[in-house]
Short mmCIF file of C-alpha atoms in Angstrom, two decimals:
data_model
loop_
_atom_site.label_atom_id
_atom_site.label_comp_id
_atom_site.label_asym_id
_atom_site.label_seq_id
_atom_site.Cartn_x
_atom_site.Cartn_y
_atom_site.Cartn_z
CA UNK U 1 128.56 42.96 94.43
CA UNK U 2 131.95 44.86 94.44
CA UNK U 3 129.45 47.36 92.14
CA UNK U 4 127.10 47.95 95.30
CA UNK U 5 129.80 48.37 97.61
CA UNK U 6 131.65 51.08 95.84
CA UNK U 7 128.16 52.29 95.09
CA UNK U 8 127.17 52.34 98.47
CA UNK U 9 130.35 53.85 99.66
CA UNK U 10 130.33 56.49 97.22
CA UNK U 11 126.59 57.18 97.76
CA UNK U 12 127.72 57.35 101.98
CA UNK U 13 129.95 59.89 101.59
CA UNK U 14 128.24 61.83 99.14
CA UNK U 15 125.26 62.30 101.91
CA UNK U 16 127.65 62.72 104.52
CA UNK U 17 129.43 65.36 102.46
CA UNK U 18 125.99 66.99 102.05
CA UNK U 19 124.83 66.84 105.50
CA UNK U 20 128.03 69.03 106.42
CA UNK U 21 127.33 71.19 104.16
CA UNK U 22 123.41 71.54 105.04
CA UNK U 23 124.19 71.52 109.12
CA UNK U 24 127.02 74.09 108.71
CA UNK U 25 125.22 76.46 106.54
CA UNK U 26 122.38 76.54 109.13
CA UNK U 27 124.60 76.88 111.91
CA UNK U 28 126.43 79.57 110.55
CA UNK U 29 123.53 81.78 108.78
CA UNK U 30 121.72 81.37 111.76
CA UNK U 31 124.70 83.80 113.45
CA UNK U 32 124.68 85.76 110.45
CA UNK U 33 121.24 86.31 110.36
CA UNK U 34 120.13 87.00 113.93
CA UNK U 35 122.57 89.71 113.75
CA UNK U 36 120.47 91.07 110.57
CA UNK U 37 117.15 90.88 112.27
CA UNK U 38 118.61 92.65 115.58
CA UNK U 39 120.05 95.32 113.41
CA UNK U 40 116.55 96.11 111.76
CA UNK U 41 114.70 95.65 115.17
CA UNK U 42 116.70 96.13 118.28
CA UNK U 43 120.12 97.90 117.68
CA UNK U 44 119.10 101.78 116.49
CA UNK U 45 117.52 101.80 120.09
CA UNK U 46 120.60 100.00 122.06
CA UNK U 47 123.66 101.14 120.66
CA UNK U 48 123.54 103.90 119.03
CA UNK U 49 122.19 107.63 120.30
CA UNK U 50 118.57 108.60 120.84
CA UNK U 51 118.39 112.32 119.54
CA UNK U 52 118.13 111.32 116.20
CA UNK U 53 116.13 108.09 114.70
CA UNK U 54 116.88 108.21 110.96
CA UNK U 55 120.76 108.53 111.69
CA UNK U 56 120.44 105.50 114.60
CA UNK U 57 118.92 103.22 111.85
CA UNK U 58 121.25 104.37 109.03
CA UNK U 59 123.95 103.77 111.23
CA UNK U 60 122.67 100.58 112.35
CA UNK U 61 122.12 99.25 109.15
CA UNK U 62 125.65 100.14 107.88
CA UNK U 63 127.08 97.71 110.67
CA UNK U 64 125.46 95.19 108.98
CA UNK U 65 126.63 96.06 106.13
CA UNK U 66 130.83 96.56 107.54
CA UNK U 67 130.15 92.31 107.77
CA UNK U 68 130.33 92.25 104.29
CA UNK U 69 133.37 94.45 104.33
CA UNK U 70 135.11 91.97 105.92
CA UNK U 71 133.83 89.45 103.84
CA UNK U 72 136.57 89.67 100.40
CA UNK U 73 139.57 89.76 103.17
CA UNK U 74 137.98 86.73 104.90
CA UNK U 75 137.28 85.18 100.95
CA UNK U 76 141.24 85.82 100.07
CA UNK U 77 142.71 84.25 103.17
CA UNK U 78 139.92 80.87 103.65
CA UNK U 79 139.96 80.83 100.20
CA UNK U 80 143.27 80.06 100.26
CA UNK U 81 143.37 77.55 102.95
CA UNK U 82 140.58 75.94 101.34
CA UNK U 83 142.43 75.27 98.12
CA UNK U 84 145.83 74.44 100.22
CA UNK U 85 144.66 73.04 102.89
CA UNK U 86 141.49 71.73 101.91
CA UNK U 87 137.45 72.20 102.17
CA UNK U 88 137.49 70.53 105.27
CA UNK U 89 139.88 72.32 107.14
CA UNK U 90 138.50 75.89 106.15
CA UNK U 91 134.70 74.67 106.79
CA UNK U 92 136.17 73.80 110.59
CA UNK U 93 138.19 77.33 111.30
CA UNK U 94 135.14 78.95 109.64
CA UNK U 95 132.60 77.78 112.32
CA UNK U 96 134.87 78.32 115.52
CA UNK U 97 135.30 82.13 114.25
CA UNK U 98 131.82 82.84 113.52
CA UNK U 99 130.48 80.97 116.60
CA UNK U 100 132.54 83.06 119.27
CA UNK U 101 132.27 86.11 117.66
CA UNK U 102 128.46 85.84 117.57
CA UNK U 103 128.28 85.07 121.42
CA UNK U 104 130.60 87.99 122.14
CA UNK U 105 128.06 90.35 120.53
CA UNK U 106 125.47 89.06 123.06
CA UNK U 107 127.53 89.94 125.39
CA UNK U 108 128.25 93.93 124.71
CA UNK U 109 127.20 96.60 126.51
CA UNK U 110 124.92 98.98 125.43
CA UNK U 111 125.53 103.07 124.31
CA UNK U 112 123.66 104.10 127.37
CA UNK U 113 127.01 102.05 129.66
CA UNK U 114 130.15 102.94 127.22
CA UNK U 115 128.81 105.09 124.97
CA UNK U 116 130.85 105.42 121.67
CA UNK U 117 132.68 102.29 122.56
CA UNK U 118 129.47 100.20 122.11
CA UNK U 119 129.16 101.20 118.65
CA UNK U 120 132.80 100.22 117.75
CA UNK U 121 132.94 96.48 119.66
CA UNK U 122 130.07 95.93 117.92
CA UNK U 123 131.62 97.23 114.43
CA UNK U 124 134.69 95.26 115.59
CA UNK U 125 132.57 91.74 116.08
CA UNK U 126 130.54 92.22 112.86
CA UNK U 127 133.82 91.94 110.87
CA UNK U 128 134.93 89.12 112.52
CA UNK U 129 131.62 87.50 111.73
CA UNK U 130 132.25 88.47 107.87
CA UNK U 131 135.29 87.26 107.99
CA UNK U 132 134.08 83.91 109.02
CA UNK U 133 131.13 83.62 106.81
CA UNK U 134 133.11 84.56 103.67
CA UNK U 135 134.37 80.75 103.36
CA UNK U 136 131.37 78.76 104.23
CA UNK U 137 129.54 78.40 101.33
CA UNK U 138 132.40 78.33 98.91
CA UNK U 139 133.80 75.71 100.63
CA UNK U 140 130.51 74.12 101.55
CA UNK U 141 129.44 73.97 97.84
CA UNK U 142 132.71 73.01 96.41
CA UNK U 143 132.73 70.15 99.33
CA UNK U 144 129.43 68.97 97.68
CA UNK U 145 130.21 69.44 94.26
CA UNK U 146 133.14 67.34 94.36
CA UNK U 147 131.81 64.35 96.38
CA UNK U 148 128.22 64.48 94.13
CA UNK U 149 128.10 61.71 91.33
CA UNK U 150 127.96 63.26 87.54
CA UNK U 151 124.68 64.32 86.27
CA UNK U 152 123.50 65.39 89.89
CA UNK U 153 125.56 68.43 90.89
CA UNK U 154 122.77 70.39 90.97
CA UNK U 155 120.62 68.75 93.10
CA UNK U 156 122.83 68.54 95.95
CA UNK U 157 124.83 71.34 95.81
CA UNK U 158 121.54 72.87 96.33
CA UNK U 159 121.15 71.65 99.84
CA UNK U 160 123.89 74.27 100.54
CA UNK U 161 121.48 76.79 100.29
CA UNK U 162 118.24 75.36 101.97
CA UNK U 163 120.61 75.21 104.68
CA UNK U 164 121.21 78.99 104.43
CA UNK U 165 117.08 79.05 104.25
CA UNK U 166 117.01 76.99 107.47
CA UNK U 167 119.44 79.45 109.20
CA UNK U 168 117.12 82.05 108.37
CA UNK U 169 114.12 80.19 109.64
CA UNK U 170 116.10 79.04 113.39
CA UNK U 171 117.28 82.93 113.39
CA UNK U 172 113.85 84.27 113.45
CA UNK U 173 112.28 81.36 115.43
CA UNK U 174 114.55 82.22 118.18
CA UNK U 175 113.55 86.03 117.84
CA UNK U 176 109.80 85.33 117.57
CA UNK U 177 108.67 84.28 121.22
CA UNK U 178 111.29 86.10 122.69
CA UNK U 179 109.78 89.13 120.62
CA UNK U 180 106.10 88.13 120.88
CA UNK U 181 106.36 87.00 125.14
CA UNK U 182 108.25 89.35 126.58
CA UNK U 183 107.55 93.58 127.37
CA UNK U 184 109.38 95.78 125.09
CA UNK U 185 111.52 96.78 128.25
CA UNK U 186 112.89 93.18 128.53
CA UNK U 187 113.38 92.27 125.35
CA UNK U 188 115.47 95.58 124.29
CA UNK U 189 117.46 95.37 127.61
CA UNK U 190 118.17 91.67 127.81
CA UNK U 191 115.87 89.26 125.76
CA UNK U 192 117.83 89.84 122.86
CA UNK U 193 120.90 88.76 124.01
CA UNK U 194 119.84 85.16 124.38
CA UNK U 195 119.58 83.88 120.39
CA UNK U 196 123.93 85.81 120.07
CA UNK U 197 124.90 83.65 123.63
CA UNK U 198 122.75 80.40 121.82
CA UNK U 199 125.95 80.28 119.46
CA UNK U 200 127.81 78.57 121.80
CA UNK U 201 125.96 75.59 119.84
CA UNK U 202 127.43 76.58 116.48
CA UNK U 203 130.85 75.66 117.85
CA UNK U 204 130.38 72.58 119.29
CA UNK U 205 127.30 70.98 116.97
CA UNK U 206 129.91 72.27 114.25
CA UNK U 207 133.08 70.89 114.90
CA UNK U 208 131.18 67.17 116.08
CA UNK U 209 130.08 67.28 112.39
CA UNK U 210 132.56 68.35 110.17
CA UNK U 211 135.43 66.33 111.62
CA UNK U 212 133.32 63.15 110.19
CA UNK U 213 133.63 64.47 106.53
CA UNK U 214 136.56 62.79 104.55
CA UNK U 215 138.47 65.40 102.02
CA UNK U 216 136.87 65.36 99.00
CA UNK U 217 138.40 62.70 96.31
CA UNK U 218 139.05 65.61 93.78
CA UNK U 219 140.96 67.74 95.89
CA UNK U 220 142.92 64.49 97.37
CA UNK U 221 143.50 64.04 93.53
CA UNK U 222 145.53 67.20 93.46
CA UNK U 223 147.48 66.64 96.70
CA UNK U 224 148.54 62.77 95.57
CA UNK U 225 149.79 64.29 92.10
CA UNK U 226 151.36 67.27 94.25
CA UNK U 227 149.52 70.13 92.35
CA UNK U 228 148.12 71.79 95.06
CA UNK U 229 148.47 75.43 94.55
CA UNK U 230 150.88 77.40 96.05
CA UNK U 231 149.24 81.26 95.59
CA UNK U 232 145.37 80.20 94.43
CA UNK U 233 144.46 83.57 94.81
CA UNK U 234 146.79 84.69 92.08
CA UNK U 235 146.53 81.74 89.56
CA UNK U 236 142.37 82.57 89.81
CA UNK U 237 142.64 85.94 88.63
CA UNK U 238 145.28 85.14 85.56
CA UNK U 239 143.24 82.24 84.53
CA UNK U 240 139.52 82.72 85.30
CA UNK U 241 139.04 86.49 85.60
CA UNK U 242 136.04 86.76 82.90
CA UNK U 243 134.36 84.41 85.28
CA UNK U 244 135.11 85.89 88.46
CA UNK U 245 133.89 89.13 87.02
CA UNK U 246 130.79 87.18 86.13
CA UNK U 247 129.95 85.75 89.60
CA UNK U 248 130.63 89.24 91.39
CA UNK U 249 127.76 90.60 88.82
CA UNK U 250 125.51 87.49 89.79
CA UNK U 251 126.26 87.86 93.40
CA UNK U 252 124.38 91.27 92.93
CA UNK U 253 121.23 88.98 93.51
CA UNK U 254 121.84 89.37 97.10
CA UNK U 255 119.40 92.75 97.05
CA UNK U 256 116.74 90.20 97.45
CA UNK U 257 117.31 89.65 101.01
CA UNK U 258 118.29 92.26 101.40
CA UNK U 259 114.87 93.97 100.55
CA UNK U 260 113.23 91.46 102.15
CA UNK U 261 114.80 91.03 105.15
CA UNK U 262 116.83 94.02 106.09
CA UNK U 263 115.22 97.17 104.56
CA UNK U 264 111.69 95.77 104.38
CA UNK U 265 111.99 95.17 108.48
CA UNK U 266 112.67 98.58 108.92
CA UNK U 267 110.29 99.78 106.20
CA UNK U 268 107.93 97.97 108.28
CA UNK U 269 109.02 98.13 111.75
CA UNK U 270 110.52 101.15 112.98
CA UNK U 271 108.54 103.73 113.75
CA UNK U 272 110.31 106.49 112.13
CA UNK U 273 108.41 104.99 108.71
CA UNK U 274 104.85 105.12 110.64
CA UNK U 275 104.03 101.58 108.73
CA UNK U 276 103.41 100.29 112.40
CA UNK U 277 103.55 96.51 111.55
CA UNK U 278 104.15 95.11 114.85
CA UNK U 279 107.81 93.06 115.45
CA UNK U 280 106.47 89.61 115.77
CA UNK U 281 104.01 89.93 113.28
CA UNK U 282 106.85 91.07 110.66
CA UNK U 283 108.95 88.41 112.07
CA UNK U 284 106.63 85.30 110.34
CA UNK U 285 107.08 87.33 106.93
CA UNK U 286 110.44 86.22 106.03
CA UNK U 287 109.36 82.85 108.04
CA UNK U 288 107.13 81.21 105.98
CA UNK U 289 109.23 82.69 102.68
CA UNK U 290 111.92 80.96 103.49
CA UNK U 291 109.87 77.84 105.25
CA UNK U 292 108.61 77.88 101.08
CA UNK U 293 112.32 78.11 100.12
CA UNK U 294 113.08 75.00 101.61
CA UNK U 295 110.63 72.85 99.83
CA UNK U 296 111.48 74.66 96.41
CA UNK U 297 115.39 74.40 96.68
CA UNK U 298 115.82 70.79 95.64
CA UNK U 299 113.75 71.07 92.90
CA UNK U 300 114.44 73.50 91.27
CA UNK U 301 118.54 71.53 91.81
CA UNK U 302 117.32 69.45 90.21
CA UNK U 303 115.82 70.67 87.43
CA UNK U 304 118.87 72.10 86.72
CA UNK U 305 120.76 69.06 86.14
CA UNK U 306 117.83 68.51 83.56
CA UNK U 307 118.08 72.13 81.54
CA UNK U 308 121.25 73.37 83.07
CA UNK U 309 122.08 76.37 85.21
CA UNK U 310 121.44 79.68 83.58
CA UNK U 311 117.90 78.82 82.83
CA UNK U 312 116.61 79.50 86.34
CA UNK U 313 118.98 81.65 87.20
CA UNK U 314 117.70 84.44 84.39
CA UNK U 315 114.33 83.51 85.35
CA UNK U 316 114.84 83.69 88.64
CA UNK U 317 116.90 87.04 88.73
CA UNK U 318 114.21 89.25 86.62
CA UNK U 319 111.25 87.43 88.10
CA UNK U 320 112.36 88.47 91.55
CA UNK U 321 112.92 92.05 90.94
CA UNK U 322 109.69 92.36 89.66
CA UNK U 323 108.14 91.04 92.28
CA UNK U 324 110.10 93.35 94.76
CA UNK U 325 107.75 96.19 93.79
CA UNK U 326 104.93 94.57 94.74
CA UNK U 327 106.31 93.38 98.20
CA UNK U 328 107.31 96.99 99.09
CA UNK U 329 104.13 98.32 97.95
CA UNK U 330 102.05 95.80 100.12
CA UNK U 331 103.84 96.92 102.92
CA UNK U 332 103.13 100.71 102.63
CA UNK U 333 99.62 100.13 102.40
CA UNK U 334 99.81 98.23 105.59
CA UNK U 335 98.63 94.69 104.14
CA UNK U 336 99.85 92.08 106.10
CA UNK U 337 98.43 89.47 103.88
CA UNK U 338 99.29 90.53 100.98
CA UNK U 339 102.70 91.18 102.30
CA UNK U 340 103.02 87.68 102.98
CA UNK U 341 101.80 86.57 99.74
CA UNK U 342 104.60 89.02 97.93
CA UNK U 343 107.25 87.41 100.17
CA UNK U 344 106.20 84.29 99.19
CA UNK U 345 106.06 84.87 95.72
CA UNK U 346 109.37 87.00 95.75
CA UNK U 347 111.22 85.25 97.88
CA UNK U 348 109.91 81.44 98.55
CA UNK U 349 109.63 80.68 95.13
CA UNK U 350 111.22 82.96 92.38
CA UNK U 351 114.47 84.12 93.96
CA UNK U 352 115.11 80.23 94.04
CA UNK U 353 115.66 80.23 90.70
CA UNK U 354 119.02 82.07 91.35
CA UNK U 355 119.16 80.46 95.08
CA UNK U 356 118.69 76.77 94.29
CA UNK U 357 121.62 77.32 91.47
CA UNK U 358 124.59 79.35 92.02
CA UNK U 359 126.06 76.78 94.95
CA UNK U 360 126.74 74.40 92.09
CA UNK U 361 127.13 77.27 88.82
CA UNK U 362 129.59 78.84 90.28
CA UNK U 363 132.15 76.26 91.31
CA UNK U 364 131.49 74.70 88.29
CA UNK U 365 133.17 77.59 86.60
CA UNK U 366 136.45 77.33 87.89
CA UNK U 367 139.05 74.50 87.93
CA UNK U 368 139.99 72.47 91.29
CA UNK U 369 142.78 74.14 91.57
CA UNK U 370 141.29 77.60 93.07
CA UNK U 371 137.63 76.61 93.04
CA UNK U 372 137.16 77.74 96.59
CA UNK U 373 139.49 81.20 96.21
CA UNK U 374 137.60 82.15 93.51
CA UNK U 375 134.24 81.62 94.59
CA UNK U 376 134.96 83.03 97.25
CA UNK U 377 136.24 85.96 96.32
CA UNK U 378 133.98 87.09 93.66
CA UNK U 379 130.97 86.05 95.22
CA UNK U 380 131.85 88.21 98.49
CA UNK U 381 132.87 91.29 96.07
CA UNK U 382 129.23 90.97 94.84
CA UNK U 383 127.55 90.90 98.19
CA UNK U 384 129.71 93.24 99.81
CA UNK U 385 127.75 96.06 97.37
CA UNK U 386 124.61 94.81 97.97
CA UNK U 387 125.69 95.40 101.97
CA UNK U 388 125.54 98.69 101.45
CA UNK U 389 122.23 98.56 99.92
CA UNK U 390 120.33 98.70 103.34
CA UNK U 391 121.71 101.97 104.38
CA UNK U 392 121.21 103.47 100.81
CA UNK U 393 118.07 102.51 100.62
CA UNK U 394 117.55 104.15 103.92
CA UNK U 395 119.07 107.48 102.12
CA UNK U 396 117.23 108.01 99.53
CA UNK U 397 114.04 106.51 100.77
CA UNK U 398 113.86 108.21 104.08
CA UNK U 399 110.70 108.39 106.83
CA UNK U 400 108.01 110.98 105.28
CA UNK U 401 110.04 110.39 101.55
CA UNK U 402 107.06 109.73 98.45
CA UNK U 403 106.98 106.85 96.67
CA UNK U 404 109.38 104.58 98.96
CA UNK U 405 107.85 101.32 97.01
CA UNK U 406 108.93 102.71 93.57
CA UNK U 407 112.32 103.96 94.32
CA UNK U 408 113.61 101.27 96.20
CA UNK U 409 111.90 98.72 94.15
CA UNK U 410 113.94 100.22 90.77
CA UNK U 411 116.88 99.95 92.25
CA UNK U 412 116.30 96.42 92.98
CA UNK U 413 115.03 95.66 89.72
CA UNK U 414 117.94 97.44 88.01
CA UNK U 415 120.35 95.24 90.31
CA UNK U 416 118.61 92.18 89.42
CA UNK U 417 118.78 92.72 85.46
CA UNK U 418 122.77 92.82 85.86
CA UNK U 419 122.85 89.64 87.60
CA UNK U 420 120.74 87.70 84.60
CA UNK U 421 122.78 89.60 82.05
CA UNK U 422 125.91 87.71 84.07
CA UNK U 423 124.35 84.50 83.91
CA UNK U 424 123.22 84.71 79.97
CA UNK U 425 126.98 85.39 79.00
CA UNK U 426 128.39 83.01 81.25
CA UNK U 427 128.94 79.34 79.60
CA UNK U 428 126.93 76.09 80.27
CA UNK U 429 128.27 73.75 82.86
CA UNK U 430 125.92 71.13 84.22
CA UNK U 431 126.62 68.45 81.24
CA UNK U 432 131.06 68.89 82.12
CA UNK U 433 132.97 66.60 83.30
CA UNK U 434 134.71 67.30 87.19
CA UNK U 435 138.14 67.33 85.66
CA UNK U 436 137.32 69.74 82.70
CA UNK U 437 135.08 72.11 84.85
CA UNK U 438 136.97 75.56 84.71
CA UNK U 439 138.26 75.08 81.06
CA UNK U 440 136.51 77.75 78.69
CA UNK U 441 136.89 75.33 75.57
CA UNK U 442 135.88 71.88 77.40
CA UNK U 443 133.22 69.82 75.58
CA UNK U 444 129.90 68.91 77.36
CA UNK U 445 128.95 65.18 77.21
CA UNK U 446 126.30 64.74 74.67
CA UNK U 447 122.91 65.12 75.78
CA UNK U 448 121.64 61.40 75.42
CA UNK U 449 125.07 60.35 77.12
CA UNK U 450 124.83 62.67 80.05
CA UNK U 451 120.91 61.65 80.81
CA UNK U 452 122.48 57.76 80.71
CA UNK U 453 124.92 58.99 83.36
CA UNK U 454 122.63 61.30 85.30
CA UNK U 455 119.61 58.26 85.23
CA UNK U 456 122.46 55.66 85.92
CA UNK U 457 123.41 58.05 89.18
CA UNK U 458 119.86 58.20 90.04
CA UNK U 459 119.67 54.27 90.08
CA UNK U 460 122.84 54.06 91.77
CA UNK U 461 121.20 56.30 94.79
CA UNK U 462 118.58 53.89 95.08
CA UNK U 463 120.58 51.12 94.87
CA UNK U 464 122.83 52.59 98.27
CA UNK U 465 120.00 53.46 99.86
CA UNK U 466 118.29 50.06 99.61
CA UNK U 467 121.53 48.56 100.88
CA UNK U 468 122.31 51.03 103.42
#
């Protein structure tokens, strides 16, 4: 009996710890992302100057991009609370920044009313917003990492990123009707505002949750011994910079998105590239790819805790970058359908490979002592180059430029094959032990022992959720 309860207590928090994590992550990306799709669609037209269209989306798509400028200064400073103060406390400041800055975007006037001051308040609320996001899925994954039960890391840490998916999904389910009901005239002038002034949801829905979730026992393991860290920052680049270096190459797998969601929109979209794909219509696109992520992203967590990490994640990376040449061709030949079925191959099902994995690989490399500062930091190095993908892609695959498909589609590729070279010379971490993770030399548990413990955690689910 005393068995079941600890069980069941253990099992309680591991789901609450999880939930957080899943609720936060769509609360947040949903921000992150409605500011994406409003970059690709609305912005060039709103906030920027008319004379010239290719500099308007170039410039547009480079304030997306200054988020993830933001995003390493943002990953030093909540990295630092998170591994002082704890994941709980940095998960909570996290939301209340990203949720007002979000609604103040909604609320800025447009080029036409201030002119160049439009451009800069919105510059000024983007960083503010990659500030913010640069601790929530450290500290989100290193929450659920450290509450999961041995054996099943992978599957829930995983649930970090379908809530990432599910951001995506709300973001563009938001933009869709608004897109699809109202005239061009309303929707550019006010109808977009609405999803950026929604965010006042983020705060409140966000701080109701996250003030549930106990610390996690590993990091209250460090604060009862009194080894909390005093600069994490510092002690994560002596100790662990081969793996920091590592995750900032496997971060790279952020083009993805990015050519699926940023540069194919305006591939698509504007009219500058004459594609003429209409805004709603491009809108279900990255819909039902990520409405496929969802279903994919636990299982393919927990496959991982069957044949480890870098499996998928190699898979995954090459698989995807393959694929992006096919997606981007689909799309100049004006194929909806098969545009659809590329983003669904691309990014529903192979990119999760990578997706499904990295919110438990990379905490796993690094000790409790800076798990969250370095995460943080080297994963937000890695996406802040792929930020600056959009408006490169824009470069050197203009409107009127040949062979769009092939060009941007290389550089993908060539992005992609860094991030599983990362992964294949990184070490093996699903079968270690919480208090060795982070230790280059630490011994995995036999295989037969850690499929007892990962079966026995299985069982021990069940058991809690009969009882509960």
């Amino acid at each position: 009996m005393a068995s079941l309860t600890k069980n069941t207590a253990h099992g309680a928090q591991t789901k609450k710890a999880t939930l957080s994590g899943w609720i936060g992550s769509v609360l947040e990306y949903y921000d992150f992302f409605i500011y994406a799709t409003a970059a690709s669609l609305i912005f060039p037209q709103i906030f920027f100057p008319k004379g010239n269209p290719k500099m308007a989306l170039i410039a547009s798509l480079a304030t997306y991009g200054v988020g993830y400028v933001a995003r390493p200064i943002g990953a030093f400073v909540l990295g630092h609370w998170g591994d002082t103060r704890g994941r709980k406390h940095v998960l909570i400041v996290c939301m209340f920044l990203m949720g007002i800055s979000t609604m103040a975007v909604g609320l800025l006037p447009t080029y036409q009313q201030v002119g160049i001051l439009a451009p800069i308040l919105l510059v000024a609320f983007r960083l503010i917003q990659g500030f913010a996001v640069a601790g929530e899925i450290s500290g989100a994954s290193s929450m659920i990492l450290e509450h999961a039960p041995f054996g099943r890391r992978g599957f829930y840490a995983s649930f970090t990123l379908q809530g990432v998916q599910a951001g995506q999904i709300l973001a563009a389910a938001v933009f869709l009707p608004l897109a699809h009901y109202m005239n061009e005239d309303s929707f550019n002038s006010w109808g977009w505002r609405i999803p950026f002034l929604l965010s006042f949801v983020v705060i409140i829905a966000g701080y109701i949750i996250r003030r549930e979730v106990d610390e996690t026992p590993a990091f209250a393991q460090e604060s009862t011994e009194g080894a909390r860290p005093k600069a994490p920052v510092i002690e994560a680049v002596q100790e662990n910079w081969r793996d920091m270096l590592r995750v900032v190459c496997m971060a790279l797998m952020n083009v993805i998105p990015v050519v699926a969601t940023i540069f194919g929109a305006a591939y698509a979209v504007q009219p500058a590239y004459g594609i003429g794909f209409s805004k709603d219509i491009y809108l279900w696109i990255p819909v039902l790819g990520n409405c496929l992520a969802i279903l994919v992203i636990p299982y393919v967590g927990n496959l991982t805790d069957k044949i480890g990490r870098r499996p998928p994640i190699i898979v995954g990376a090459l698989g995807s970058g393959l694929l992006s040449f096919g997606y981007l061709y689909a799309i100049s030949i004006h194929n909806v359908p098969l545009a659809i079925v590329m983003s669904l191959l691309m990014w529903g099902v192979v990119y999760q490979g990578y997706n499904a994995v990295f919110p438990s690989f990379y905490p796993e490399l690094f000790p409790t002592r800076t798990r969250v500062s370095a995460m943080a930091i080297s994963q937000n190095l890695g996406t802040l180059v792929t930020a600056m993908l959009p408006a490169l892609f824009a470069w050197v695959a203009p409107p009127g430029a040949a062979n769009i498909p092939l060009t941007v589609g290389a550089i993908a590729f060539g992005v992609t094959i860094i991030a599983a070279l990362a992964a294949l010379s990184a070490r093996e971490t699903s079968r270690i032990r919480m208090t060795d993770l982070g230790t280059a030399n630490a011994v995995p548990v036999e295989k037969a022992e850690y499929e007892r413990l990962r079966q026995q955690s299985v069982a021990n689910s069940r058991e809690a959720r009969v009882a509960a």
